[in-house]
PDB file of C-alpha atoms in Angstrom:
ATOM      1  CA  MET J1163     104.851  68.974  93.786  1.00  0.00           C
ATOM      2  CA  GLU J1164     108.165  70.541  94.878  1.00  0.00           C
ATOM      3  CA  VAL J1165     110.418  68.551  97.193  1.00  0.00           C
ATOM      4  CA  SER J1166     113.609  69.868  98.912  1.00  0.00           C
ATOM      5  CA  VAL J1167     116.198  67.387  99.968  1.00  0.00           C
ATOM      6  CA  PRO J1168     119.809  67.645 101.356  1.00  0.00           C
ATOM      7  CA  HIS J1169     122.466  67.780  98.751  1.00  0.00           C
ATOM      8  CA  GLY J1170     123.830  64.366  97.829  1.00  0.00           C
ATOM      9  CA  ARG J1171     120.643  62.506  98.132  1.00  0.00           C
ATOM     10  CA  HIS J1172     120.343  60.533  94.823  1.00  0.00           C
ATOM     11  CA  LEU J1173     116.727  61.417  93.942  1.00  0.00           C
ATOM     12  CA  ARG J1174     115.471  62.491  90.710  1.00  0.00           C
ATOM     13  CA  SER J1175     112.588  64.634  89.535  1.00  0.00           C
ATOM     14  CA  SER J1176     109.843  62.404  88.087  1.00  0.00           C
ATOM     15  CA  GLY J1177     106.505  63.312  86.544  1.00  0.00           C
ATOM     16  CA  PHE J1178     104.852  66.122  88.634  1.00  0.00           C
ATOM     17  CA  VAL J1179     107.380  65.841  91.400  1.00  0.00           C
ATOM     18  CA  VAL J1180     110.351  68.224  91.164  1.00  0.00           C
ATOM     19  CA  VAL J1181     113.238  67.595  93.431  1.00  0.00           C
ATOM     20  CA  HIS J1182     115.472  70.476  94.620  1.00  0.00           C
ATOM     21  CA  GLN J1183     118.840  69.613  96.347  1.00  0.00           C
ATOM     22  CA  SER J1184     120.240  72.018  98.822  1.00  0.00           C
ATOM     23  CA  ARG J1185     123.508  72.435 100.741  1.00  0.00           C
ATOM     24  CA  ARG J1186     121.793  74.595 103.405  1.00  0.00           C
ATOM     25  CA  PRO J1187     119.907  73.292 106.348  1.00  0.00           C
ATOM     26  CA  LEU J1188     116.373  72.656 105.334  1.00  0.00           C
ATOM     27  CA  GLY J1189     114.707  73.877 108.639  1.00  0.00           C
ATOM     28  CA  VAL J1190     112.264  70.871 108.417  1.00  0.00           C
ATOM     29  CA  ARG J1191     109.291  70.967 110.735  1.00  0.00           C
ATOM     30  CA  MET J1192     106.360  68.382 111.007  1.00  0.00           C
ATOM     31  CA  VAL J1193     102.920  69.286 109.779  1.00  0.00           C
ATOM     32  CA  SER J1194     100.296  66.557 109.953  1.00  0.00           C
ATOM     33  CA  ASP J1195     103.028  64.053 110.337  1.00  0.00           C
ATOM     34  CA  LEU J1196     104.822  65.225 107.203  1.00  0.00           C
ATOM     35  CA  PRO J1197     108.219  66.904 107.125  1.00  0.00           C
ATOM     36  CA  VAL J1198     107.976  70.281 105.528  1.00  0.00           C
ATOM     37  CA  THR J1199     110.145  73.409 105.122  1.00  0.00           C
ATOM     38  CA  SER J1200     108.816  76.945 105.659  1.00  0.00           C
ATOM     39  CA  ALA J1201     106.715  78.590 102.874  1.00  0.00           C
ATOM     40  CA  ALA J1202     109.479  81.128 102.385  1.00  0.00           C
ATOM     41  CA  ARG J1203     112.064  78.502 101.955  1.00  0.00           C
ATOM     42  CA  ALA J1204     109.962  76.509  99.605  1.00  0.00           C
ATOM     43  CA  ALA J1205     109.250  79.614  97.516  1.00  0.00           C
ATOM     44  CA  VAL J1206     112.945  80.527  97.014  1.00  0.00           C
ATOM     45  CA  ASP J1207     113.750  76.815  96.158  1.00  0.00           C
ATOM     46  CA  VAL J1208     111.184  76.933  93.560  1.00  0.00           C
ATOM     47  CA  ALA J1209     112.175  80.412  92.289  1.00  0.00           C
ATOM     48  CA  VAL J1210     115.959  79.652  91.683  1.00  0.00           C
ATOM     49  CA  THR J1211     115.013  76.673  89.296  1.00  0.00           C
ATOM     50  CA  ALA J1212     112.399  78.769  87.264  1.00  0.00           C
ATOM     51  CA  ARG J1213     112.949  79.099  83.639  1.00  0.00           C
ATOM     52  CA  ARG J1214     110.832  82.293  83.199  1.00  0.00           C
ATOM     53  CA  ARG J1215     110.776  85.582  85.119  1.00  0.00           C
ATOM     54  CA  SER J1216     106.996  85.352  85.249  1.00  0.00           C
ATOM     55  CA  GLU J1217     107.168  82.120  87.164  1.00  0.00           C
ATOM     56  CA  VAL J1218     109.496  83.800  89.823  1.00  0.00           C
ATOM     57  CA  ASP J1219     107.079  86.712  90.087  1.00  0.00           C
ATOM     58  CA  HIS J1220     104.146  84.483  90.501  1.00  0.00           C
ATOM     59  CA  VAL J1221     105.609  82.280  93.304  1.00  0.00           C
ATOM     60  CA  VAL J1222     106.614  85.341  95.269  1.00  0.00           C
ATOM     61  CA  SER J1223     103.284  86.953  94.884  1.00  0.00           C
ATOM     62  CA  HIS J1224     101.426  83.726  95.537  1.00  0.00           C
ATOM     63  CA  VAL J1225     102.967  83.193  99.042  1.00  0.00           C
ATOM     64  CA  LEU J1226     102.611  86.959 100.118  1.00  0.00           C
ATOM     65  CA  GLN J1227      99.034  87.329  98.933  1.00  0.00           C
ATOM     66  CA  ARG J1228      97.951  84.152 100.861  1.00  0.00           C
ATOM     67  CA  GLY J1229      99.866  85.251 103.929  1.00  0.00           C
ATOM     68  CA  MET J1230     102.032  82.173 103.888  1.00  0.00           C
ATOM     69  CA  ALA J1231     105.294  84.105 104.305  1.00  0.00           C
ATOM     70  CA  SER J1232     106.313  87.639 105.147  1.00  0.00           C
ATOM     71  CA  VAL J1233     108.478  89.928 102.958  1.00  0.00           C
ATOM     72  CA  GLU J1234     111.046  89.871 105.607  1.00  0.00           C
ATOM     73  CA  GLN J1235     111.066  85.853 105.597  1.00  0.00           C
ATOM     74  CA  LEU J1236     111.491  85.838 101.682  1.00  0.00           C
ATOM     75  CA  ALA J1237     114.266  88.461 101.968  1.00  0.00           C
ATOM     76  CA  GLU J1238     116.062  86.412 104.577  1.00  0.00           C
ATOM     77  CA  GLU J1239     115.887  83.126 102.601  1.00  0.00           C
ATOM     78  CA  THR J1240     117.080  84.998  99.538  1.00  0.00           C
ATOM     79  CA  ARG J1241     120.047  86.496 101.433  1.00  0.00           C
ATOM     80  CA  LEU J1242     120.972  83.016 102.742  1.00  0.00           C
ATOM     81  CA  LEU J1243     121.099  81.688  99.223  1.00  0.00           C
ATOM     82  CA  GLY J1244     124.078  83.959  98.514  1.00  0.00           C
ATOM     83  CA  ARG J1245     125.297  83.749  94.890  1.00  0.00           C
ATOM     84  CA  SER J1246     122.696  81.052  94.178  1.00  0.00           C
ATOM     85  CA  ALA J1247     119.983  83.707  94.308  1.00  0.00           C
ATOM     86  CA  THR J1248     119.033  84.459  90.680  1.00  0.00           C
ATOM     87  CA  ALA J1249     118.672  88.033  89.462  1.00  0.00           C
ATOM     88  CA  TRP J1250     114.896  87.344  88.955  1.00  0.00           C
ATOM     89  CA  LEU J1251     114.506  86.232  92.440  1.00  0.00           C
ATOM     90  CA  ARG J1252     116.435  89.290  93.915  1.00  0.00           C
ATOM     91  CA  THR J1253     114.400  91.699  91.742  1.00  0.00           C
ATOM     92  CA  ALA J1254     111.071  90.067  92.756  1.00  0.00           C
ATOM     93  CA  VAL J1255     111.877  90.195  96.298  1.00  0.00           C
ATOM     94  CA  VAL J1256     113.004  93.948  96.049  1.00  0.00           C
ATOM     95  CA  ASP J1257     109.769  94.809  94.284  1.00  0.00           C
ATOM     96  CA  ALA J1258     107.931  92.933  97.248  1.00  0.00           C
ATOM     97  CA  CYS J1259     109.851  95.224  99.648  1.00  0.00           C
ATOM     98  CA  ARG J1260     108.561  98.252  97.771  1.00  0.00           C
ATOM     99  CA  GLY J1261     104.948  97.080  98.375  1.00  0.00           C
ATOM    100  CA  MET J1262     104.231  95.136  95.109  1.00  0.00           C
ATOM    101  CA  ARG J1263     102.116  92.014  95.846  1.00  0.00           C
ATOM    102  CA  SER J1264     101.129  90.800  92.229  1.00  0.00           C
ATOM    103  CA  VAL J1265     102.704  89.626  89.001  1.00  0.00           C
ATOM    104  CA  GLY J1266     100.886  92.495  87.251  1.00  0.00           C
ATOM    105  CA  GLU J1267     102.332  95.021  89.609  1.00  0.00           C
ATOM    106  CA  ALA J1268     105.845  93.743  88.810  1.00  0.00           C
ATOM    107  CA  ASP J1269     104.991  94.103  85.139  1.00  0.00           C
ATOM    108  CA  LEU J1270     103.818  97.646  85.756  1.00  0.00           C
ATOM    109  CA  ARG J1271     107.113  98.489  87.550  1.00  0.00           C
ATOM    110  CA  ARG J1272     108.978  97.299  84.656  1.00  0.00           C
ATOM    111  CA  VAL J1273     107.152  99.823  82.453  1.00  0.00           C
ATOM    112  CA  VAL J1274     107.778 102.589  84.889  1.00  0.00           C
ATOM    113  CA  VAL J1275     111.472 101.844  84.922  1.00  0.00           C
ATOM    114  CA  ALA J1276     111.782 101.447  81.251  1.00  0.00           C
ATOM    115  CA  ALA J1277     110.119 104.710  80.635  1.00  0.00           C
ATOM    116  CA  GLY J1278     112.308 106.586  83.032  1.00  0.00           C
ATOM    117  CA  LEU J1279     109.361 107.568  85.136  1.00  0.00           C
ATOM    118  CA  PRO J1280     109.649 108.852  88.793  1.00  0.00           C
ATOM    119  CA  GLU J1281     109.098 106.031  91.411  1.00  0.00           C
ATOM    120  CA  PRO J1282     105.418 106.064  92.515  1.00  0.00           C
ATOM    121  CA  GLU J1283     103.919 104.899  95.736  1.00  0.00           C
ATOM    122  CA  TRP J1284     103.083 101.087  95.322  1.00  0.00           C
ATOM    123  CA  ASN J1285      99.782  99.793  96.760  1.00  0.00           C
ATOM    124  CA  ALA J1286      98.946 103.226  97.820  1.00  0.00           C
ATOM    125  CA  GLU J1287      95.850 104.217  99.800  1.00  0.00           C
ATOM    126  CA  VAL J1288      93.369 106.772  98.366  1.00  0.00           C
ATOM    127  CA  VAL J1289      90.831 108.217 100.680  1.00  0.00           C
ATOM    128  CA  THR J1290      87.509 109.047  98.938  1.00  0.00           C
ATOM    129  CA  PRO J1291      84.060 110.188 100.402  1.00  0.00           C
ATOM    130  CA  VAL J1292      82.822 106.656 100.030  1.00  0.00           C
ATOM    131  CA  GLY J1293      85.762 104.724 101.511  1.00  0.00           C
ATOM    132  CA  ARG J1294      89.358 103.812 101.283  1.00  0.00           C
ATOM    133  CA  PHE J1295      90.802 102.207  98.292  1.00  0.00           C
ATOM    134  CA  PHE J1296      94.181 100.977  97.138  1.00  0.00           C
ATOM    135  CA  VAL J1297      95.764 101.501  93.725  1.00  0.00           C
ATOM    136  CA  ASP J1298      98.739  99.781  92.250  1.00  0.00           C
ATOM    137  CA  ALA J1299     100.825 102.843  91.558  1.00  0.00           C
ATOM    138  CA  LEU J1300     100.191 106.426  92.678  1.00  0.00           C
ATOM    139  CA  TRP J1301     101.961 109.748  91.775  1.00  0.00           C
ATOM    140  CA  ARG J1302     100.212 111.490  94.488  1.00  0.00           C
ATOM    141  CA  ALA J1303     101.561 115.036  93.780  1.00  0.00           C
ATOM    142  CA  GLN J1304     100.311 114.750  90.211  1.00  0.00           C
ATOM    143  CA  GLY J1305      97.043 113.051  91.034  1.00  0.00           C
ATOM    144  CA  VAL J1306      97.903 110.230  88.725  1.00  0.00           C
ATOM    145  CA  ALA J1307      97.347 106.546  89.363  1.00  0.00           C
ATOM    146  CA  ALA J1308      97.992 103.390  87.219  1.00  0.00           C
ATOM    147  CA  GLU J1309      96.845  99.728  87.738  1.00  0.00           C
ATOM    148  CA  ALA J1310      97.614  96.387  86.073  1.00  0.00           C
ATOM    149  CA  ASP J1311      94.305  94.563  85.276  1.00  0.00           C
ATOM    150  CA  GLY J1312      94.957  90.851  85.104  1.00  0.00           C
ATOM    151  CA  ALA J1313      91.494  89.499  85.335  1.00  0.00           C
ATOM    152  CA  ALA J1314      88.946  92.171  84.409  1.00  0.00           C
ATOM    153  CA  PHE J1315      87.287  89.814  81.900  1.00  0.00           C
ATOM    154  CA  HIS J1316      86.508  87.272  84.594  1.00  0.00           C
ATOM    155  CA  LEU J1317      84.433  89.770  86.653  1.00  0.00           C
ATOM    156  CA  SER J1318      80.854  88.951  87.402  1.00  0.00           C
ATOM    157  CA  ALA J1319      78.227  91.663  86.836  1.00  0.00           C
ATOM    158  CA  GLU J1320      78.166  92.465  90.701  1.00  0.00           C
ATOM    159  CA  ASP J1321      82.028  92.639  90.813  1.00  0.00           C
ATOM    160  CA  TRP J1322      82.030  94.836  87.669  1.00  0.00           C
ATOM    161  CA  SER J1323      79.353  97.198  89.245  1.00  0.00           C
ATOM    162  CA  GLU J1324      81.593  97.397  92.414  1.00  0.00           C
ATOM    163  CA  ASP J1325      84.678  98.040  90.337  1.00  0.00           C
ATOM    164  CA  LEU J1326      82.984 101.047  88.558  1.00  0.00           C
ATOM    165  CA  VAL J1327      81.970 102.326  92.081  1.00  0.00           C
ATOM    166  CA  ARG J1328      85.581 102.254  93.184  1.00  0.00           C
ATOM    167  CA  GLN J1329      86.902 103.738  89.975  1.00  0.00           C
ATOM    168  CA  ASN J1330      84.478 106.577  90.083  1.00  0.00           C
ATOM    169  CA  ALA J1331      85.260 107.214  93.718  1.00  0.00           C
ATOM    170  CA  ILE J1332      88.964 107.399  92.906  1.00  0.00           C
ATOM    171  CA  HIS J1333      88.293 109.884  90.125  1.00  0.00           C
ATOM    172  CA  GLY J1334      86.107 111.841  92.500  1.00  0.00           C
ATOM    173  CA  ALA J1335      88.949 112.287  94.754  1.00  0.00           C
ATOM    174  CA  GLY J1336      90.833 114.011  92.040  1.00  0.00           C
ATOM    175  CA  ILE J1337      93.086 111.124  90.786  1.00  0.00           C
ATOM    176  CA  VAL J1338      93.086 110.132  87.171  1.00  0.00           C
ATOM    177  CA  LEU J1339      93.317 106.311  87.060  1.00  0.00           C
ATOM    178  CA  LEU J1340      94.976 104.674  84.123  1.00  0.00           C
ATOM    179  CA  ARG J1341      94.392 100.880  83.763  1.00  0.00           C
ATOM    180  CA  PHE J1342      96.304  98.441  81.714  1.00  0.00           C
ATOM    181  CA  PRO J1343      95.673  94.736  80.886  1.00  0.00           C
ATOM    182  CA  VAL J1344      98.723  92.811  82.054  1.00  0.00           C
ATOM    183  CA  ARG J1345      99.083  91.317  78.492  1.00  0.00           C
ATOM    184  CA  ARG J1346      99.550  94.799  77.162  1.00  0.00           C
ATOM    185  CA  LEU J1347     102.066  95.825  79.737  1.00  0.00           C
ATOM    186  CA  ARG J1348     104.200  93.003  78.484  1.00  0.00           C
ATOM    187  CA  SER J1349     103.552  93.233  74.791  1.00  0.00           C
ATOM    188  CA  ASP J1350     103.470  96.995  74.344  1.00  0.00           C
ATOM    189  CA  GLU J1351     105.686  98.283  77.203  1.00  0.00           C
ATOM    190  CA  ALA J1352     106.963 101.440  75.481  1.00  0.00           C
ATOM    191  CA  ALA J1353     103.431 102.633  74.614  1.00  0.00           C
ATOM    192  CA  CYS J1354     102.197 102.057  78.072  1.00  0.00           C
ATOM    193  CA  GLY J1355     105.084 103.947  79.453  1.00  0.00           C
ATOM    194  CA  ARG J1356     104.332 106.902  77.157  1.00  0.00           C
ATOM    195  CA  GLU J1357     100.756 107.067  78.136  1.00  0.00           C
ATOM    196  CA  ILE J1358     101.698 107.315  81.786  1.00  0.00           C
ATOM    197  CA  ASP J1359     104.453 109.838  81.005  1.00  0.00           C
ATOM    198  CA  THR J1360     102.170 112.070  78.947  1.00  0.00           C
ATOM    199  CA  LEU J1361      99.736 112.245  81.703  1.00  0.00           C
ATOM    200  CA  LEU J1362     102.244 112.952  84.368  1.00  0.00           C
ATOM    201  CA  ARG J1363     103.571 115.832  82.309  1.00  0.00           C
ATOM    202  CA  SER J1364     100.119 117.312  81.775  1.00  0.00           C
ATOM    203  CA  ARG J1365      99.280 117.465  85.514  1.00  0.00           C
TER     204      ARG J1365
END
């Protein structure tokens, strides 16, 4: 549990309760008779105390995917932090403004940047004869897309079948789709970048 309090309150984190002190107004509102801050404010308070970059990416993607806060709200809360905003938080919010909505997509973008690849469209729509689908990254002119697969091994048989229909439809629309496990994007960044680069150069 994450708790934000005004700076100067002598409260310490204990067990599963983490206390964040802030000099900024908390913007408290009441929900079910409990004082709470906005989801965007809570997210940035958690993010600035994170010890790993992946934790920051996770909290930002979490509130966005669940519709708890908008990109604009996160950007404003980050701006209000001033110099207290960490580089990890600023990068995560900038990535969100580009259209990224998951930790895997943030990992994929780091691969793209490290490899010196042109900036793709993020969360780009692909129109196919069987429907509209979205891919994590799309180089539309070259007909190349890339995706970060974070939970492929958790798919049920039905989900797996639907996933194949989607992939085949995207291929049928003339787009070559490369898929990378999130773990590999992190552990083999250079090789993943080379694979995308090689395909882009061949198209």
